[in-house]
Amino acid sequence: MIERIKKIINHYGLSDRAFAIKCGIKQNTFSNQINGVREISLQTINSILITFEKISAEWLLRGNGEMLLTSEQPTASNENDRLSKLIDTIAFQQDTINNLQRRIKELEAELIIVNNERKIG
Protein backbone atom coordinates (compact mmCIF):
# COMPACT_ATOMS: atom_id res chain seq x y z
CA MET A 1 0.00 0.00 0.00
CA ILE A 2 2.91 2.34 0.69
CA GLU A 3 4.00 2.09 -2.94
CA ARG A 4 0.48 2.90 -4.10
CA ILE A 5 0.36 5.96 -1.85
CA LYS A 6 3.70 7.06 -3.28
CA LYS A 7 2.21 6.69 -6.78
CA ILE A 8 -0.65 8.99 -5.78
CA ILE A 9 1.81 11.55 -4.41
CA ASN A 10 3.80 11.32 -7.63
CA HIS A 11 0.70 11.54 -9.82
CA TYR A 12 -0.38 14.81 -8.22
CA GLY A 13 3.17 16.18 -8.10
CA LEU A 14 3.17 16.81 -4.37
CA SER A 15 5.90 16.49 -1.78
CA ASP A 16 5.22 14.05 1.06
CA ARG A 17 4.71 17.03 3.34
CA ALA A 18 2.32 18.79 0.98
CA PHE A 19 0.39 15.54 0.54
CA ALA A 20 0.03 15.10 4.31
CA ILE A 21 -1.15 18.69 4.74
CA LYS A 22 -3.61 18.41 1.87
CA CYS A 23 -5.05 15.22 3.42
CA GLY A 24 -5.15 16.73 6.92
CA ILE A 25 -2.70 14.18 8.30
CA LYS A 26 -0.01 15.19 10.79
CA GLN A 27 3.32 15.31 8.96
CA ASN A 28 5.16 13.23 11.56
CA THR A 29 2.45 10.55 11.58
CA PHE A 30 2.36 10.37 7.79
CA SER A 31 6.15 10.26 7.55
CA ASN A 32 6.27 7.33 9.99
CA GLN A 33 3.58 5.51 8.01
CA ILE A 34 5.05 6.12 4.56
CA ASN A 35 8.51 5.05 5.79
CA GLY A 36 7.15 1.84 7.28
CA VAL A 37 7.81 2.79 10.91
CA ARG A 38 4.08 2.59 11.66
CA GLU A 39 1.22 0.82 9.93
CA ILE A 40 -0.92 2.84 7.54
CA SER A 41 -3.97 3.74 9.60
CA LEU A 42 -7.57 3.53 8.49
CA GLN A 43 -7.81 7.26 9.18
CA THR A 44 -4.96 7.92 6.72
CA ILE A 45 -6.58 5.75 4.05
CA ASN A 46 -9.92 7.45 4.59
CA SER A 47 -8.32 10.91 4.41
CA ILE A 48 -6.61 10.03 1.12
CA LEU A 49 -9.81 8.72 -0.44
CA ILE A 50 -11.83 11.74 0.72
CA THR A 51 -9.20 14.21 -0.48
CA PHE A 52 -8.56 12.52 -3.82
CA GLU A 53 -12.01 11.48 -5.00
CA LYS A 54 -10.71 10.16 -8.34
CA ILE A 55 -8.54 7.51 -6.62
CA SER A 56 -10.02 4.03 -6.68
CA ALA A 57 -10.50 2.63 -3.19
CA GLU A 58 -10.19 -0.90 -4.60
CA TRP A 59 -6.85 -0.01 -6.13
CA LEU A 60 -5.58 1.74 -2.99
CA LEU A 61 -6.65 -1.01 -0.60
CA ARG A 62 -6.05 -4.16 -2.67
CA GLY A 63 -4.03 -3.08 -5.68
CA ASN A 64 -6.79 -4.23 -8.06
CA GLY A 65 -7.74 -2.24 -11.14
CA GLU A 66 -6.57 1.20 -12.14
CA MET A 67 -5.47 3.96 -9.80
CA LEU A 68 -7.97 6.46 -11.18
CA LEU A 69 -11.72 5.94 -11.35
CA THR A 70 -11.80 7.84 -14.65
CA SER A 71 -9.25 8.44 -17.33
CA GLU A 72 -8.18 11.64 -15.60
CA GLN A 73 -4.97 13.03 -16.98
CA PRO A 74 -3.13 15.84 -15.26
CA THR A 75 -4.17 18.50 -17.76
CA ALA A 76 -3.55 21.36 -15.40
CA SER A 77 0.02 20.74 -14.36
CA ASN A 78 0.46 24.47 -13.81
CA GLU A 79 -2.43 24.39 -11.34
CA ASN A 80 -0.89 21.36 -9.61
CA ASP A 81 2.44 23.17 -9.41
CA ARG A 82 0.76 26.26 -7.99
CA LEU A 83 -1.16 24.19 -5.46
CA SER A 84 1.97 22.30 -4.44
CA LYS A 85 3.90 25.54 -3.97
CA LEU A 86 1.03 27.05 -2.01
CA ILE A 87 0.87 24.05 0.31
CA ASP A 88 4.65 24.17 0.81
CA THR A 89 4.39 27.89 1.56
CA ILE A 90 1.66 27.27 4.13
CA ALA A 91 3.77 24.54 5.74
CA PHE A 92 6.74 26.92 5.87
CA GLN A 93 4.59 29.63 7.43
CA GLN A 94 3.35 27.14 10.03
CA ASP A 95 6.96 26.35 10.93
CA THR A 96 7.72 30.07 11.18
CA ILE A 97 4.75 30.63 13.48
CA ASN A 98 5.83 27.70 15.66
CA ASN A 99 9.35 29.14 15.89
CA LEU A 100 8.00 32.57 16.80
CA GLN A 101 5.75 31.10 19.49
CA ARG A 102 8.73 29.22 20.95
CA ARG A 103 10.80 32.45 20.93
CA ILE A 104 7.99 34.37 22.66
CA LYS A 105 7.96 31.76 25.44
CA GLU A 106 11.74 32.08 25.79
CA LEU A 107 11.48 35.87 26.04
CA GLU A 108 8.67 35.63 28.57
CA ALA A 109 10.84 33.33 30.70
CA GLU A 110 13.75 35.77 30.45
CA LEU A 111 11.46 38.64 31.48
CA ILE A 112 10.32 36.72 34.54
CA ILE A 113 13.96 36.11 35.51
CA VAL A 114 14.87 39.79 35.07
CA ASN A 115 11.83 40.90 37.11
CA ASN A 116 12.73 38.44 39.87
CA GLU A 117 16.35 39.68 39.91
CA ARG A 118 15.08 43.27 40.27
CA LYS A 119 12.93 42.32 43.25
CA ILE A 120 15.82 40.50 44.91
CA GLY A 121 18.45 43.16 44.09
mmCIF file with all atom_site columns, C-alpha atoms in Angstrom, residues 74-119:
data_model
loop_
_atom_site.group_PDB
_atom_site.id
_atom_site.type_symbol
_atom_site.label_atom_id
_atom_site.label_alt_id
_atom_site.label_comp_id
_atom_site.label_asym_id
_atom_site.label_entity_id
_atom_site.label_seq_id
_atom_site.pdbx_PDB_ins_code
_atom_site.Cartn_x
_atom_site.Cartn_y
_atom_site.Cartn_z
_atom_site.occupancy
_atom_site.B_iso_or_equiv
_atom_site.pdbx_formal_charge
_atom_site.auth_seq_id
_atom_site.auth_comp_id
_atom_site.auth_asym_id
_atom_site.auth_atom_id
_atom_site.pdbx_PDB_model_num
ATOM 1  C CA . PRO A 1 74  ? -3.129 15.836 -15.265 1.00 0.00 ? 74  PRO A CA 1
ATOM 2  C CA . THR A 1 75  ? -4.169 18.503 -17.758 1.00 0.00 ? 75  THR A CA 1
ATOM 3  C CA . ALA A 1 76  ? -3.553 21.356 -15.400 1.00 0.00 ? 76  ALA A CA 1
ATOM 4  C CA . SER A 1 77  ? 0.020  20.738 -14.360 1.00 0.00 ? 77  SER A CA 1
ATOM 5  C CA . ASN A 1 78  ? 0.456  24.469 -13.811 1.00 0.00 ? 78  ASN A CA 1
ATOM 6  C CA . GLU A 1 79  ? -2.426 24.390 -11.339 1.00 0.00 ? 79  GLU A CA 1
ATOM 7  C CA . ASN A 1 80  ? -0.888 21.357 -9.612  1.00 0.00 ? 80  ASN A CA 1
ATOM 8  C CA . ASP A 1 81  ? 2.444  23.173 -9.408  1.00 0.00 ? 81  ASP A CA 1
ATOM 9  C CA . ARG A 1 82  ? 0.755  26.263 -7.991  1.00 0.00 ? 82  ARG A CA 1
ATOM 10 C CA . LEU A 1 83  ? -1.157 24.186 -5.457  1.00 0.00 ? 83  LEU A CA 1
ATOM 11 C CA . SER A 1 84  ? 1.966  22.297 -4.441  1.00 0.00 ? 84  SER A CA 1
ATOM 12 C CA . LYS A 1 85  ? 3.901  25.544 -3.970  1.00 0.00 ? 85  LYS A CA 1
ATOM 13 C CA . LEU A 1 86  ? 1.033  27.050 -2.006  1.00 0.00 ? 86  LEU A CA 1
ATOM 14 C CA . ILE A 1 87  ? 0.874  24.051 0.313   1.00 0.00 ? 87  ILE A CA 1
ATOM 15 C CA . ASP A 1 88  ? 4.649  24.165 0.809   1.00 0.00 ? 88  ASP A CA 1
ATOM 16 C CA . THR A 1 89  ? 4.385  27.893 1.564   1.00 0.00 ? 89  THR A CA 1
ATOM 17 C CA . ILE A 1 90  ? 1.661  27.267 4.133   1.00 0.00 ? 90  ILE A CA 1
ATOM 18 C CA . ALA A 1 91  ? 3.768  24.543 5.741   1.00 0.00 ? 91  ALA A CA 1
ATOM 19 C CA . PHE A 1 92  ? 6.744  26.923 5.871   1.00 0.00 ? 92  PHE A CA 1
ATOM 20 C CA . GLN A 1 93  ? 4.587  29.628 7.426   1.00 0.00 ? 93  GLN A CA 1
ATOM 21 C CA . GLN A 1 94  ? 3.352  27.143 10.026  1.00 0.00 ? 94  GLN A CA 1
ATOM 22 C CA . ASP A 1 95  ? 6.963  26.352 10.932  1.00 0.00 ? 95  ASP A CA 1
ATOM 23 C CA . THR A 1 96  ? 7.722  30.073 11.176  1.00 0.00 ? 96  THR A CA 1
ATOM 24 C CA . ILE A 1 97  ? 4.750  30.627 13.477  1.00 0.00 ? 97  ILE A CA 1
ATOM 25 C CA . ASN A 1 98  ? 5.834  27.703 15.661  1.00 0.00 ? 98  ASN A CA 1
ATOM 26 C CA . ASN A 1 99  ? 9.355  29.137 15.893  1.00 0.00 ? 99  ASN A CA 1
ATOM 27 C CA . LEU A 1 100 ? 7.996  32.571 16.797  1.00 0.00 ? 100 LEU A CA 1
ATOM 28 C CA . GLN A 1 101 ? 5.748  31.095 19.487  1.00 0.00 ? 101 GLN A CA 1
ATOM 29 C CA . ARG A 1 102 ? 8.734  29.220 20.947  1.00 0.00 ? 102 ARG A CA 1
ATOM 30 C CA . ARG A 1 103 ? 10.801 32.445 20.928  1.00 0.00 ? 103 ARG A CA 1
ATOM 31 C CA . ILE A 1 104 ? 7.989  34.368 22.661  1.00 0.00 ? 104 ILE A CA 1
ATOM 32 C CA . LYS A 1 105 ? 7.958  31.763 25.439  1.00 0.00 ? 105 LYS A CA 1
ATOM 33 C CA . GLU A 1 106 ? 11.743 32.079 25.789  1.00 0.00 ? 106 GLU A CA 1
ATOM 34 C CA . LEU A 1 107 ? 11.484 35.865 26.043  1.00 0.00 ? 107 LEU A CA 1
ATOM 35 C CA . GLU A 1 108 ? 8.671  35.631 28.572  1.00 0.00 ? 108 GLU A CA 1
ATOM 36 C CA . ALA A 1 109 ? 10.843 33.332 30.696  1.00 0.00 ? 109 ALA A CA 1
ATOM 37 C CA . GLU A 1 110 ? 13.755 35.774 30.452  1.00 0.00 ? 110 GLU A CA 1
ATOM 38 C CA . LEU A 1 111 ? 11.462 38.636 31.476  1.00 0.00 ? 111 LEU A CA 1
ATOM 39 C CA . ILE A 1 112 ? 10.324 36.720 34.543  1.00 0.00 ? 112 ILE A CA 1
ATOM 40 C CA . ILE A 1 113 ? 13.957 36.109 35.512  1.00 0.00 ? 113 ILE A CA 1
ATOM 41 C CA . VAL A 1 114 ? 14.867 39.792 35.069  1.00 0.00 ? 114 VAL A CA 1
ATOM 42 C CA . ASN A 1 115 ? 11.826 40.900 37.113  1.00 0.00 ? 115 ASN A CA 1
ATOM 43 C CA . ASN A 1 116 ? 12.733 38.436 39.871  1.00 0.00 ? 116 ASN A CA 1
ATOM 44 C CA . GLU A 1 117 ? 16.351 39.684 39.914  1.00 0.00 ? 117 GLU A CA 1
ATOM 45 C CA . ARG A 1 118 ? 15.079 43.273 40.271  1.00 0.00 ? 118 ARG A CA 1
ATOM 46 C CA . LYS A 1 119 ? 12.927 42.323 43.254  1.00 0.00 ? 119 LYS A CA 1
#
